[in-house]
Coordinates of C-alpha atoms and ligand atoms in Angstrom, one line a residue:
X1 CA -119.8 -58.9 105.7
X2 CA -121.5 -58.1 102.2
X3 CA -120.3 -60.6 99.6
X4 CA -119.4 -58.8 95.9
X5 CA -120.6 -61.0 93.5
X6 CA -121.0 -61.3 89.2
X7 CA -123.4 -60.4 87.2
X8 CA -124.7 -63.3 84.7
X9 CA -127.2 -63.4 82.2
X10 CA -129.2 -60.8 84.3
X11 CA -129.1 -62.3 87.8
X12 CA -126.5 -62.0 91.0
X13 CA -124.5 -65.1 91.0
X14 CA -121.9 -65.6 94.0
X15 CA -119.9 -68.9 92.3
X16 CA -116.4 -68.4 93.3
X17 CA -112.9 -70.3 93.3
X18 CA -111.9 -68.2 96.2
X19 CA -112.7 -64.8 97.3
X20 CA -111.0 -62.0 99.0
X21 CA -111.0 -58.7 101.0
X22 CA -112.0 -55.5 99.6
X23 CA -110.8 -52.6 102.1
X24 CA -111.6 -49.0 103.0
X25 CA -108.3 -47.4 102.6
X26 CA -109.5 -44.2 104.4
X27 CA -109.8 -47.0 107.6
X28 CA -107.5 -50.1 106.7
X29 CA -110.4 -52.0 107.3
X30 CA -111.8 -55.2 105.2
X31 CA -115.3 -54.1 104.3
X32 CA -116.7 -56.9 101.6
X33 CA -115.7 -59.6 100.5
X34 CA -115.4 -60.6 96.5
X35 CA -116.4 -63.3 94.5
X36 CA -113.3 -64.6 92.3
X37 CA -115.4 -66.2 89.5
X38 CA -114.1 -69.6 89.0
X39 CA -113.1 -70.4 85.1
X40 CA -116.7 -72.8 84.6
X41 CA -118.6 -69.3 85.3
X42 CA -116.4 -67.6 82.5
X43 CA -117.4 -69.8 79.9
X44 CA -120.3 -69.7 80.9
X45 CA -120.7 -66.0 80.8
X46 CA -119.5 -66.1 77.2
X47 CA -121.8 -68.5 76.2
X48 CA -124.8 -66.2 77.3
X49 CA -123.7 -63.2 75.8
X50 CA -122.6 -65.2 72.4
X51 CA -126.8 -66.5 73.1
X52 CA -128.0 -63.0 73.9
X53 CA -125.7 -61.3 70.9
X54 CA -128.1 -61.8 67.4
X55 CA -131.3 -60.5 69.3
X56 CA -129.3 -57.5 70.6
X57 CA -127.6 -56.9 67.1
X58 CA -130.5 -57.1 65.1
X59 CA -133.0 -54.0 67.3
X60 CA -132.7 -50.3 65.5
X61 CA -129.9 -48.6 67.0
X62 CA -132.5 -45.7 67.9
X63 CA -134.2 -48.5 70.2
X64 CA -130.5 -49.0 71.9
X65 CA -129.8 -45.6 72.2
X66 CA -132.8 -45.0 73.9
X67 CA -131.5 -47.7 76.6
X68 CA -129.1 -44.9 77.4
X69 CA -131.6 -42.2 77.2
X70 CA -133.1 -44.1 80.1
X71 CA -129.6 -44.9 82.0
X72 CA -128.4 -41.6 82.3
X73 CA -130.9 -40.7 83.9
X74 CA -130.9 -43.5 86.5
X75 CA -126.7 -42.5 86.7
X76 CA -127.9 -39.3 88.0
X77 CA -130.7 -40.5 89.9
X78 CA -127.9 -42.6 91.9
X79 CA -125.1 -40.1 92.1
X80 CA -124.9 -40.0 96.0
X81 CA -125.2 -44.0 96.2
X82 CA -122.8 -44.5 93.4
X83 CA -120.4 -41.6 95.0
X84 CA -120.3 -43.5 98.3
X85 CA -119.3 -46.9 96.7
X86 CA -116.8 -44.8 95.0
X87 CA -115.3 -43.2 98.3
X88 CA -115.5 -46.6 100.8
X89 CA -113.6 -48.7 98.2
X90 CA -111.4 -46.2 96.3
X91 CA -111.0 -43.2 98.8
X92 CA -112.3 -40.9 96.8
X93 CA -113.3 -37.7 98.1
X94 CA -117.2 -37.2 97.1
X95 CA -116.9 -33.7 95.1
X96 CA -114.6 -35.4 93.1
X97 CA -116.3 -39.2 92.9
X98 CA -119.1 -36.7 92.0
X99 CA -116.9 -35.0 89.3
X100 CA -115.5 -38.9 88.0
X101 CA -119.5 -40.0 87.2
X102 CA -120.6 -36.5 85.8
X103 CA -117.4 -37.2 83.0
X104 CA -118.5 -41.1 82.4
X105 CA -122.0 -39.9 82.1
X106 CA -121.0 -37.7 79.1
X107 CA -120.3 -40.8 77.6
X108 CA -123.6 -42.0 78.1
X109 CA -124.5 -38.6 76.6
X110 CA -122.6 -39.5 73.5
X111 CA -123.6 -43.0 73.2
X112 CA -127.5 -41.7 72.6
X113 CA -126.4 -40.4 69.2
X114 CA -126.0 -44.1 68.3
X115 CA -128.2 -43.7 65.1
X116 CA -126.0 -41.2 63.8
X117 CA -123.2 -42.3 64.7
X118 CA -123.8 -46.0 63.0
X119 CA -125.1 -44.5 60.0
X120 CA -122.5 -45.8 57.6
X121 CA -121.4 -44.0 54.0
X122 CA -123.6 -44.7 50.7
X123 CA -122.9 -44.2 46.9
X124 CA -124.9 -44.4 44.1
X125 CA -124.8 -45.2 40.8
X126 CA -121.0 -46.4 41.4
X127 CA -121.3 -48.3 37.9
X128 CA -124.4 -48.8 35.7
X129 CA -127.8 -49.1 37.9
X130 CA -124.8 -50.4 41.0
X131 CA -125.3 -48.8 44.6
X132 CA -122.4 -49.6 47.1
X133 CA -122.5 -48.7 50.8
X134 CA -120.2 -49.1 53.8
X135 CA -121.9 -50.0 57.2
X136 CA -120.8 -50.3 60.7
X137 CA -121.5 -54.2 62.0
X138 CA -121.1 -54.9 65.7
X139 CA -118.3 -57.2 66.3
X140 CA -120.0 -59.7 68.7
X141 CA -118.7 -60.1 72.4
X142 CA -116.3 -57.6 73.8
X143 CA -114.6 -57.8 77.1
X144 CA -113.5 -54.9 79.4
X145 CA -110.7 -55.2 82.0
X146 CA -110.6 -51.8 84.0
X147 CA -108.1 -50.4 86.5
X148 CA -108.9 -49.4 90.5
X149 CA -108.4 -45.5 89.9
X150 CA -112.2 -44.4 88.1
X151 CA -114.4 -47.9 89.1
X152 CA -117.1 -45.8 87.4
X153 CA -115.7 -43.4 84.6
X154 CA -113.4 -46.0 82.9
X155 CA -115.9 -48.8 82.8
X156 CA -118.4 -45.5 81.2
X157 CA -115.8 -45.1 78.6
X158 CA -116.6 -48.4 77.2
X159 CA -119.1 -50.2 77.5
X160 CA -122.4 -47.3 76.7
X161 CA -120.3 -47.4 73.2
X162 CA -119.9 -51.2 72.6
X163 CA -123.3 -51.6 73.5
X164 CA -125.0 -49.0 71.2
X165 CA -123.0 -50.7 68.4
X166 CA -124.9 -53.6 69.0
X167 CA -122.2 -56.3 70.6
X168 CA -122.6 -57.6 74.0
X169 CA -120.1 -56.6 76.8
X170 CA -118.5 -58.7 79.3
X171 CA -116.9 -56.5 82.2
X172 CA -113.9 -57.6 84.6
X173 CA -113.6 -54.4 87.2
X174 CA -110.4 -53.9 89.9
X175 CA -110.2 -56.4 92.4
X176 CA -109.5 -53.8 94.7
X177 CA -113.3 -51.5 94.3
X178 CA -115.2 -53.4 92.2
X179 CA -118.8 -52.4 93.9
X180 CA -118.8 -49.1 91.8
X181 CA -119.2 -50.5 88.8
X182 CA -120.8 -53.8 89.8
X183 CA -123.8 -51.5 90.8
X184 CA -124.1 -49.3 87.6
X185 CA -124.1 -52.5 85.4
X186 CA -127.3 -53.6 87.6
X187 CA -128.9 -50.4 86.6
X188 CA -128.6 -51.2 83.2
X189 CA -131.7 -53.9 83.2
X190 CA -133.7 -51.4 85.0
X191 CA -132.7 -49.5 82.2
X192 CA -134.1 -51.7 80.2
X193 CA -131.7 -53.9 78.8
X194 CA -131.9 -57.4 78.1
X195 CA -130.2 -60.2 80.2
X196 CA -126.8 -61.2 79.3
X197 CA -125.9 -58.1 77.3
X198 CA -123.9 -56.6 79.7
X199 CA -122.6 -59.5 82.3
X200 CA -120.3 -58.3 85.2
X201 CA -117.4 -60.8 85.8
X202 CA -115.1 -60.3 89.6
X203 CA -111.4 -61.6 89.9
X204 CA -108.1 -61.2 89.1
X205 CA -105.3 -62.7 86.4
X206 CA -107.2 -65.9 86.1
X207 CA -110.5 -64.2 85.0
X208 CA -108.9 -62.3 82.6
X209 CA -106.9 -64.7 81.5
X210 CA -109.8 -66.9 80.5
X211 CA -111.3 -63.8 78.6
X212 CA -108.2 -63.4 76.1
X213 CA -108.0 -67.0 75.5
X214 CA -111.4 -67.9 74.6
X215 CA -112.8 -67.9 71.2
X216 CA -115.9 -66.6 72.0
X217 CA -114.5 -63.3 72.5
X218 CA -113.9 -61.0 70.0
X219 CA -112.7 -57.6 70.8
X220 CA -110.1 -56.4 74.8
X221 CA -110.6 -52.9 75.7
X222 CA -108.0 -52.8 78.9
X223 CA -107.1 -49.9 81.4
X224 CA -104.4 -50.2 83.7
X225 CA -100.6 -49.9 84.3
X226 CA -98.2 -50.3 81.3
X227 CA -96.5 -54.0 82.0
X228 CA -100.5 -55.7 82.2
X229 CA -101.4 -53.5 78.8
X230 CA -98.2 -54.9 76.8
X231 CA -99.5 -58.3 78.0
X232 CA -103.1 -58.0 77.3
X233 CA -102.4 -56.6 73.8
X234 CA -99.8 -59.7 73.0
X235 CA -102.4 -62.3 74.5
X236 CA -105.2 -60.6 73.1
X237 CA -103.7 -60.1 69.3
X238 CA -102.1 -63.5 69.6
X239 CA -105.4 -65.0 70.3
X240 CA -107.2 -63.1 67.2
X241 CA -109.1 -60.6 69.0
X242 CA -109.0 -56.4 68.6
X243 CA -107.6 -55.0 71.3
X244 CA -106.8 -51.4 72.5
X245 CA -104.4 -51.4 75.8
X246 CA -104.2 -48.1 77.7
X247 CA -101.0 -47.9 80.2
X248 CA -99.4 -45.6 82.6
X249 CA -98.1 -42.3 82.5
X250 CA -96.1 -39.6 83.5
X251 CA -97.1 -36.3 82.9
X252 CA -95.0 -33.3 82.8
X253 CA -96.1 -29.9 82.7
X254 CA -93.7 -27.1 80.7
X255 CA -93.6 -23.5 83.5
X256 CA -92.2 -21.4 81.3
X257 CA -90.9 -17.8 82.8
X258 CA -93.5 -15.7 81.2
X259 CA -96.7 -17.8 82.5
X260 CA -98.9 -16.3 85.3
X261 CA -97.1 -18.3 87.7
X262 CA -99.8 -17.5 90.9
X263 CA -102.3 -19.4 88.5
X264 CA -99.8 -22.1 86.9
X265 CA -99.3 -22.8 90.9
X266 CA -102.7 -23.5 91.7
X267 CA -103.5 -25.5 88.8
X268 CA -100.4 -27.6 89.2
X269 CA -101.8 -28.3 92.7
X270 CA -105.1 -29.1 91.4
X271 CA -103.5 -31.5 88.8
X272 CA -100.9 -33.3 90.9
X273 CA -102.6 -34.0 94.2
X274 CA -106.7 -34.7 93.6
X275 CA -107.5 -37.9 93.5
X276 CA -104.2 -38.2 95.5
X277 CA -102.4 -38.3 92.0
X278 CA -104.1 -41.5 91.1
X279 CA -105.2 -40.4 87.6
X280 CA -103.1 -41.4 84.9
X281 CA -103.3 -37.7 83.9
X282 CA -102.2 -36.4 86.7
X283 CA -99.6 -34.0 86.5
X284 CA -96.4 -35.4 88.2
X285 CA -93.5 -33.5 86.7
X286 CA -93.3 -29.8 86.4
X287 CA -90.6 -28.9 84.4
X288 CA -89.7 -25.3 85.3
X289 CA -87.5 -23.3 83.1
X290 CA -85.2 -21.0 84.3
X291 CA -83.6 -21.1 88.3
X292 CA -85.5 -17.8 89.1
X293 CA -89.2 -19.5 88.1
X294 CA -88.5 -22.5 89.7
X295 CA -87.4 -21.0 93.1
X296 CA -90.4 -18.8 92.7
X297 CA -92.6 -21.9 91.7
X298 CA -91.2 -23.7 94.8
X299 CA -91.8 -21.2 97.0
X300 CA -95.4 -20.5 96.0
X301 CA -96.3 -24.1 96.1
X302 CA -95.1 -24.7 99.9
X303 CA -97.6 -22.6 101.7
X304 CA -100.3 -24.5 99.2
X305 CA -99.6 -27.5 100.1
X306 CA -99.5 -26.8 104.2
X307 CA -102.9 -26.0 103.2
X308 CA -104.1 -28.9 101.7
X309 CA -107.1 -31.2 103.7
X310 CA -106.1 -34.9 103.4
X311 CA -108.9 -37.4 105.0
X312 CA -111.7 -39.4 104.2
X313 CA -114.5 -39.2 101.5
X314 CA -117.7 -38.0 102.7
X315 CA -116.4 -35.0 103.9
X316 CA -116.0 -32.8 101.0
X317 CA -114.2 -30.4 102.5
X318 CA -111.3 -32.9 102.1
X319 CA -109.2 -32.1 99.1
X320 CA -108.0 -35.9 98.4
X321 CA -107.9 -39.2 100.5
X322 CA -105.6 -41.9 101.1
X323 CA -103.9 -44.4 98.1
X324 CA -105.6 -47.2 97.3
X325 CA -103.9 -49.6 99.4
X326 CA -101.1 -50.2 102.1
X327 CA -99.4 -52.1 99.5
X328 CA -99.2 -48.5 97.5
X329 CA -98.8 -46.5 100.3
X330 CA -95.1 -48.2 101.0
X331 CA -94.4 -48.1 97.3
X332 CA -95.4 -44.3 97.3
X333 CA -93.0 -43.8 100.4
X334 CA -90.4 -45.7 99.0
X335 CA -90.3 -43.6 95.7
X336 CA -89.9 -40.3 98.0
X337 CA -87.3 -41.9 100.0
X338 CA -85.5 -42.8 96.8
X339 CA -85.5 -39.4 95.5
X340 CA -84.5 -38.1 98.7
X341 CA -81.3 -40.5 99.2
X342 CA -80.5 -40.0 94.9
X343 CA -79.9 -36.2 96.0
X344 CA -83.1 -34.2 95.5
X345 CA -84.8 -31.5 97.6
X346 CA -87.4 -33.0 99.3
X347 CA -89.3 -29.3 100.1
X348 CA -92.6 -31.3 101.5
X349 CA -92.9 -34.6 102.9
X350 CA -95.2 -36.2 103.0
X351 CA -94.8 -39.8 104.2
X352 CA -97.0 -41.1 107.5
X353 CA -99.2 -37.6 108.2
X354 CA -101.2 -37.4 111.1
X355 CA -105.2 -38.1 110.5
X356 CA -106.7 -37.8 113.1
X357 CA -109.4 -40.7 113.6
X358 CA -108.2 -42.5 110.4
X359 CA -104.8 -43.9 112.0
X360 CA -104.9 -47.1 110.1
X361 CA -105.8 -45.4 106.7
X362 CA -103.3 -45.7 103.7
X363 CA -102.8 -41.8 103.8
X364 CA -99.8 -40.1 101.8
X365 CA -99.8 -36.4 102.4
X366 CA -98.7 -33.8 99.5
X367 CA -95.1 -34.4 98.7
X368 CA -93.2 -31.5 96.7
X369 CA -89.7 -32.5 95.6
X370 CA -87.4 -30.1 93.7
X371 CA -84.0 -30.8 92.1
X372 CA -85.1 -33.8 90.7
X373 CA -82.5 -35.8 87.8
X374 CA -83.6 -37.7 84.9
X375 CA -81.4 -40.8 86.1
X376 CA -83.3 -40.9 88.9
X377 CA -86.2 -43.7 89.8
X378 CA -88.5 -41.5 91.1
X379 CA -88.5 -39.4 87.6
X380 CA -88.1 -42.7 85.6
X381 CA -91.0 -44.3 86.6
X382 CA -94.9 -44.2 87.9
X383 CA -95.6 -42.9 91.6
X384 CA -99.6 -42.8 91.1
X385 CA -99.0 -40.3 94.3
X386 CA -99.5 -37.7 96.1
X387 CA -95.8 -36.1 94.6
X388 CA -95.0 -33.7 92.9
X389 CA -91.6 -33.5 91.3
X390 CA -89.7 -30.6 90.1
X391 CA -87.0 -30.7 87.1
X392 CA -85.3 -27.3 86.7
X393 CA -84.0 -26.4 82.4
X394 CA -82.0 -23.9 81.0
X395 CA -84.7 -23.4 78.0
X396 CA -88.4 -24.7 76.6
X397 CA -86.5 -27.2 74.1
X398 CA -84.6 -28.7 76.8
X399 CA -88.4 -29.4 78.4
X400 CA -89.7 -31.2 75.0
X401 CA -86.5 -33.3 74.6
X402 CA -86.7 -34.5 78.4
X403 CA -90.2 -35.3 77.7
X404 CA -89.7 -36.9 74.5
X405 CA -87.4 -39.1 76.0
X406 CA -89.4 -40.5 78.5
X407 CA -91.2 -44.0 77.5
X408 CA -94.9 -42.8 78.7
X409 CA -96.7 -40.3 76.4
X410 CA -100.2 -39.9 77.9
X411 CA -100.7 -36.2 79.0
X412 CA -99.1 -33.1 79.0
X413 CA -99.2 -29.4 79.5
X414 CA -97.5 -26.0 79.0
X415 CA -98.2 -23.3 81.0
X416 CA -97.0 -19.9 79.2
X417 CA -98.3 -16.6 77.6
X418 CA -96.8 -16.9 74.4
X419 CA -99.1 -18.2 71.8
X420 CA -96.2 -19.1 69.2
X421 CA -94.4 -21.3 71.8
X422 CA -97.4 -23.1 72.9
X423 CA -98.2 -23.8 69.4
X424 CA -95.1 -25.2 68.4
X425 CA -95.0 -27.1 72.0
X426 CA -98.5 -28.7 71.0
X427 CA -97.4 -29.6 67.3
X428 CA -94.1 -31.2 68.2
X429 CA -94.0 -33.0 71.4
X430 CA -94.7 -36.4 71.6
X431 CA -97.8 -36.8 73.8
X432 CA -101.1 -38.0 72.9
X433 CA -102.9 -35.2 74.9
X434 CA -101.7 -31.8 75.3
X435 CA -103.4 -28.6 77.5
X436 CA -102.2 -25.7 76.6
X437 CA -102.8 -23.7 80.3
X438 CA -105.4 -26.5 81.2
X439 CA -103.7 -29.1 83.5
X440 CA -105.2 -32.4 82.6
X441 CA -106.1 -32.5 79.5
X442 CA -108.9 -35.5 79.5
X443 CA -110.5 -34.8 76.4
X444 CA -114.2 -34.5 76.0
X445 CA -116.6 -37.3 75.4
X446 CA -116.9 -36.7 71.8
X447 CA -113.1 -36.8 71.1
X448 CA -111.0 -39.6 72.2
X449 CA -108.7 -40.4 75.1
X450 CA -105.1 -42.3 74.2
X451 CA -101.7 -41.6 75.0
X452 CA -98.2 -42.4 73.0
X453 CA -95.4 -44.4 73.5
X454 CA -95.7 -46.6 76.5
X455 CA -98.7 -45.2 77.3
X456 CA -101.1 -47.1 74.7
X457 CA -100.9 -50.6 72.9
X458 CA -102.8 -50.7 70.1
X459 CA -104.0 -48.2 67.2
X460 CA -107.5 -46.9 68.3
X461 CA -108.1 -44.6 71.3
X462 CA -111.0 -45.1 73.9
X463 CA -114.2 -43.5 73.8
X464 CA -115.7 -40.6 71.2
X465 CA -114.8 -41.0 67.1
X466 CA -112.6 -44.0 67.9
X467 CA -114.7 -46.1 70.1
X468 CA -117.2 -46.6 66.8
X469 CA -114.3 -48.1 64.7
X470 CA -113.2 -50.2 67.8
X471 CA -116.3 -51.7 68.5
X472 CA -117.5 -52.3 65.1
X473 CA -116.1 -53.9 61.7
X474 CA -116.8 -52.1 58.6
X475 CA -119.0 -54.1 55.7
X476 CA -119.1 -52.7 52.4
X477 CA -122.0 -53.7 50.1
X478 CA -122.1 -53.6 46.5
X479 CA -125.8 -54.7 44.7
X480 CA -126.8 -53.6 40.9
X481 CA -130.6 -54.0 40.3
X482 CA -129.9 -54.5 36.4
X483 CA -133.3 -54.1 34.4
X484 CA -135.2 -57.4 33.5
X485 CA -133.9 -57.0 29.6
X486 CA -130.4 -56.2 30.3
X487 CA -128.3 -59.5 30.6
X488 CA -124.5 -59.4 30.3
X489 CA -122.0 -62.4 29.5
X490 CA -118.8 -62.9 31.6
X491 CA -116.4 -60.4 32.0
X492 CA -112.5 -61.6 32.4
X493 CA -111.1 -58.3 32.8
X494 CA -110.8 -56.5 36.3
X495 CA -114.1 -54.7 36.2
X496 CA -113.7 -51.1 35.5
X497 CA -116.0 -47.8 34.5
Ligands
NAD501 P1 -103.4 -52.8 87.0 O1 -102.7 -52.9 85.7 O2 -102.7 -53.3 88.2 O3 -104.8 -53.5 86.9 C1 -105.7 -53.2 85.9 C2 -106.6 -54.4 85.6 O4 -105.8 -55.5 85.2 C3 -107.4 -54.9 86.8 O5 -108.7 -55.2 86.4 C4 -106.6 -56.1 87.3 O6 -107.4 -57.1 87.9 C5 -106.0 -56.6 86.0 N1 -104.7 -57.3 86.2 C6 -103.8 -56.9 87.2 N2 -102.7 -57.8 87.0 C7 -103.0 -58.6 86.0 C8 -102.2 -59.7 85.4 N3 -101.0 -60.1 85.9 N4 -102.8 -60.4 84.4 C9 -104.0 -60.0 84.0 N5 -104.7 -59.0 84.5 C10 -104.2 -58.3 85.5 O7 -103.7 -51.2 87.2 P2 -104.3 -50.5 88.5 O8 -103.3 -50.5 89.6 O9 -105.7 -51.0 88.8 O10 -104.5 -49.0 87.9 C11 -103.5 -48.1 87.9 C12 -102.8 -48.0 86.6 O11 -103.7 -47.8 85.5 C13 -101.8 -46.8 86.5 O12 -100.7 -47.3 85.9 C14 -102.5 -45.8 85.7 O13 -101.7 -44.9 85.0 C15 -103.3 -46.7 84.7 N6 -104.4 -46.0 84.1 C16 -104.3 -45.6 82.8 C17 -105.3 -44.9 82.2 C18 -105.2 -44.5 80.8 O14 -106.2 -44.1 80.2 N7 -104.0 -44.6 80.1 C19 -106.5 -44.6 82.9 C20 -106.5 -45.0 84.3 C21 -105.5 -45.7 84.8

């Protein structure tokens, strides 16, 4: 079996204090096996990038930024090998591994802009023959802890950006596929970067535990469920470093009665079952006002989701494959079974289906449950399903306060004709990404991704605009090139024009 291994100071190192399985969920079967760095090769990956850091800082941006020129192409040059990795360890299906690379890429995309981007502010003549600027200084060595649901799009949301702000990145991907992105850091030197710029660390707790408490770090960007965020943003902060945490989520989606419900249907399939509702912005909670819409909504939905193909990745007829793990499968069921003994409609169900050839896989099939009750577990908390859960209101404000009051705040969406209710839906709810008819709102690579609430620890959001204040500290220069015959004595008094 292939070992999956680290990535230090440019080289493919296979230390390890322990290793363990990484499975095919489509097949239940253990497929590699990982590397789970020992704490020596931690420091020691520190120390490298701490080495590698001045050299790295001090080149043009233009010259990093053209690193990236280089790497998207080599992203696209590997799309199939990068979308197979993606479907044997995550389940992926490959029109949609294919759709997860094209949206890290675009951060790649945004990245080249570096020089622009780091440009800084200037002021002249600020007092008598006195200049003052502000410029963007790399912060030194970052880490990036990244969850199992997008091995390649999440760890593309952060490190192209730290890098092209000069710092060196340290990267701790998912235990559970960590080839995706093991194999796009490699590219990076053919890309042209130096050793120990970007070093790939594999493990669990342990290894990211030894990146929040060294010193040598300066900076956590994390992705993952809400309970490890909260911790990695009170170790990290505790310890001195920046940190922004992204968590969990559970996104509702408004149906009011005037939408085009034929098209509201299809995207809320869309939203809630691809990726087999792994995405933190997937859209788990339709929140249907009116009784009349939501049996109508119901209704529709049924004969979709008999539909639906559910297998494994490569063949892209396939709308979505199996949960990550057998682990998640149970807790999937479980949720369903919950809902269904707390007194909702279970409409589809989709616990245990029948694929054919892939009897050991970890499949869930589309689940569509109606009558659902904000007291119940399966609303309160995070399926990262397959499921689809319907809420029936009496009225649009009864659908903000509901979502209001739940603790995650990532995405949202409303899907209506009415351009005054969408725009006072978009101004007042508390969400940190709305779609107003678009189901999953993931913004663009040039603005910034971050949820409210419980969804996001810390005050800068990933990617875009934000990513160049997280990854950099702001120096502000002040220099007055007086005239050789102009000498002044001391001044006491705040200086002032
Ligand atoms: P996870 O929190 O289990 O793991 C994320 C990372 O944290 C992994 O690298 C893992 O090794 C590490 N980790 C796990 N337990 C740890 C511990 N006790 N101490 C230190 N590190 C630990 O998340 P996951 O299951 O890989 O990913 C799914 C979750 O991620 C979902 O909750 C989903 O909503 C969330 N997510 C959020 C966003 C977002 O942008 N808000 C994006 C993608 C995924």
């Amino acid at each position: 079996m292939e070992n999956i291994g680290h990535l230090i100071n440019g080289e493919l190192r296979e230390d390890n204090a322990g290793t363990q399985p990484v499975y095919n969920p489509a097949t239940g079967e253990a497929i590699r096996e990982l590397m789970l760095a020992p704490d020596a090769l931690v420091n020691e990956a520190v120390d490298v990038a701490n080495a590698a850091f001045q050299a790295w800082r001090d080149q043009p941006a233009i010259k990093r930024a053209r690193i990236m020129f280089k790497y998207k192409q080599l992203l696209e040059e590997n799309k199939d090998e990068i979308c197979r990795l993606i479907g044997e360890e995550h389940g992926k299906i490959a029109h949609d591994a294919a759709g997860e690379l094209q949206r890290g890429i675009e951060n790649v995309e945004y990245a080249c802009a570096a020089a622009e981007l780091l440009k800084g502010e200037y002021s002249k003549n600020v007092g008598p023959s006195i200049d003052s600027w502000s410029e963007h200084q790399p912060l030194g060595v970052v880490a990036g802890i990244t969850p199992f649901n997008f091995p390649a799009m999440v760890p593309l949301w952060m490190f192209p950006m730290a890098l092209v702000c000069g710092n060196c990145f340290i990267l701790k991907p998912s235990e559970k596929d960590p080839s995706t992105s093991l194999f796009i850091a490699k590219l990076l030197k053919e890309a042209g970067l130096p050793d120990g710029v970007m070093q790939v660390l594999q493990g669990g707790k342990s290894v990211v535990d030894g990146l929040l408490t060294h010193k040598g770090i300066e900076a956590v960007s994390f992705v993952g469920s809400t309970p490890i965020a909260k911790y990695i943003y009170e170790q990290a902060t505790q310890n001195g470093k920046r940190c922004q945490a992204l968590g969990g989520a559970k996104n509702h989606a408004i149906v009011m009665p005037d939408c085009d419900l034929e098209n509201a249907a299809n995207q809320l399939v869309g939203a809630a079952y691809g990726s087999s509702g792994e995405r933190c912005m997937a859209l788990s909670v339709a929140v249907v006002v009116g009784q009349e819409t939501a049996d109508n909504l119901a209704a529709m939905l049924k004969p979709k989701l008999d539909e639906l193909r559910v297998g494994a990745f490569y063949d892209n007829d396939n709308d979505f494959g199996p949960v990550i793990s057998r682990e998640h499968k149970e807790k999937v069921n479980g949720y369903i079974s919950s809902a269904e003994s707390d007194g909702a409609t279970l409409v589809v169900d989709g616990r245990n289906p029948a694929v054919e050839g892939y009897e050991s896989g970890y499949f869930v099939g589309p689940t569509l449950i109606d009558n659902v009750m904000p007291n119940m577990t399966s609303y309160q908390e995070e399926i990262f399903g397959p499921v689809m859960q319907i809420v029936r209101v009496d009225s649009m404000q009864e659908a903000m306060t509901l979502i209001d009051n739940h603790e995650y705040g990532n995405g949202t969406c409303i899907f209506t004709r009415d351009g005054e209710a969408a725009r006072y839906f978009s101004d007042n709810i508390k969400v940190g990404m709305v779609g107003i008819n678009v189901p999953l709102p993931v913004p663009v690579a040039y603005h910034s991704f971050g949820g409210w609430k419980q969804s996001l620890f810390g005050d800068l959001h990933a990617y875009g605009p934000d990513s160049v204040k997280f990854y950099t500290r702001r120096k502000t220069i002040t220099q007055r090139w007086p005239s050789a015959n102009v000498r002044e004595g001391a001044v006491f008094s705040m200086p002032t024009l």
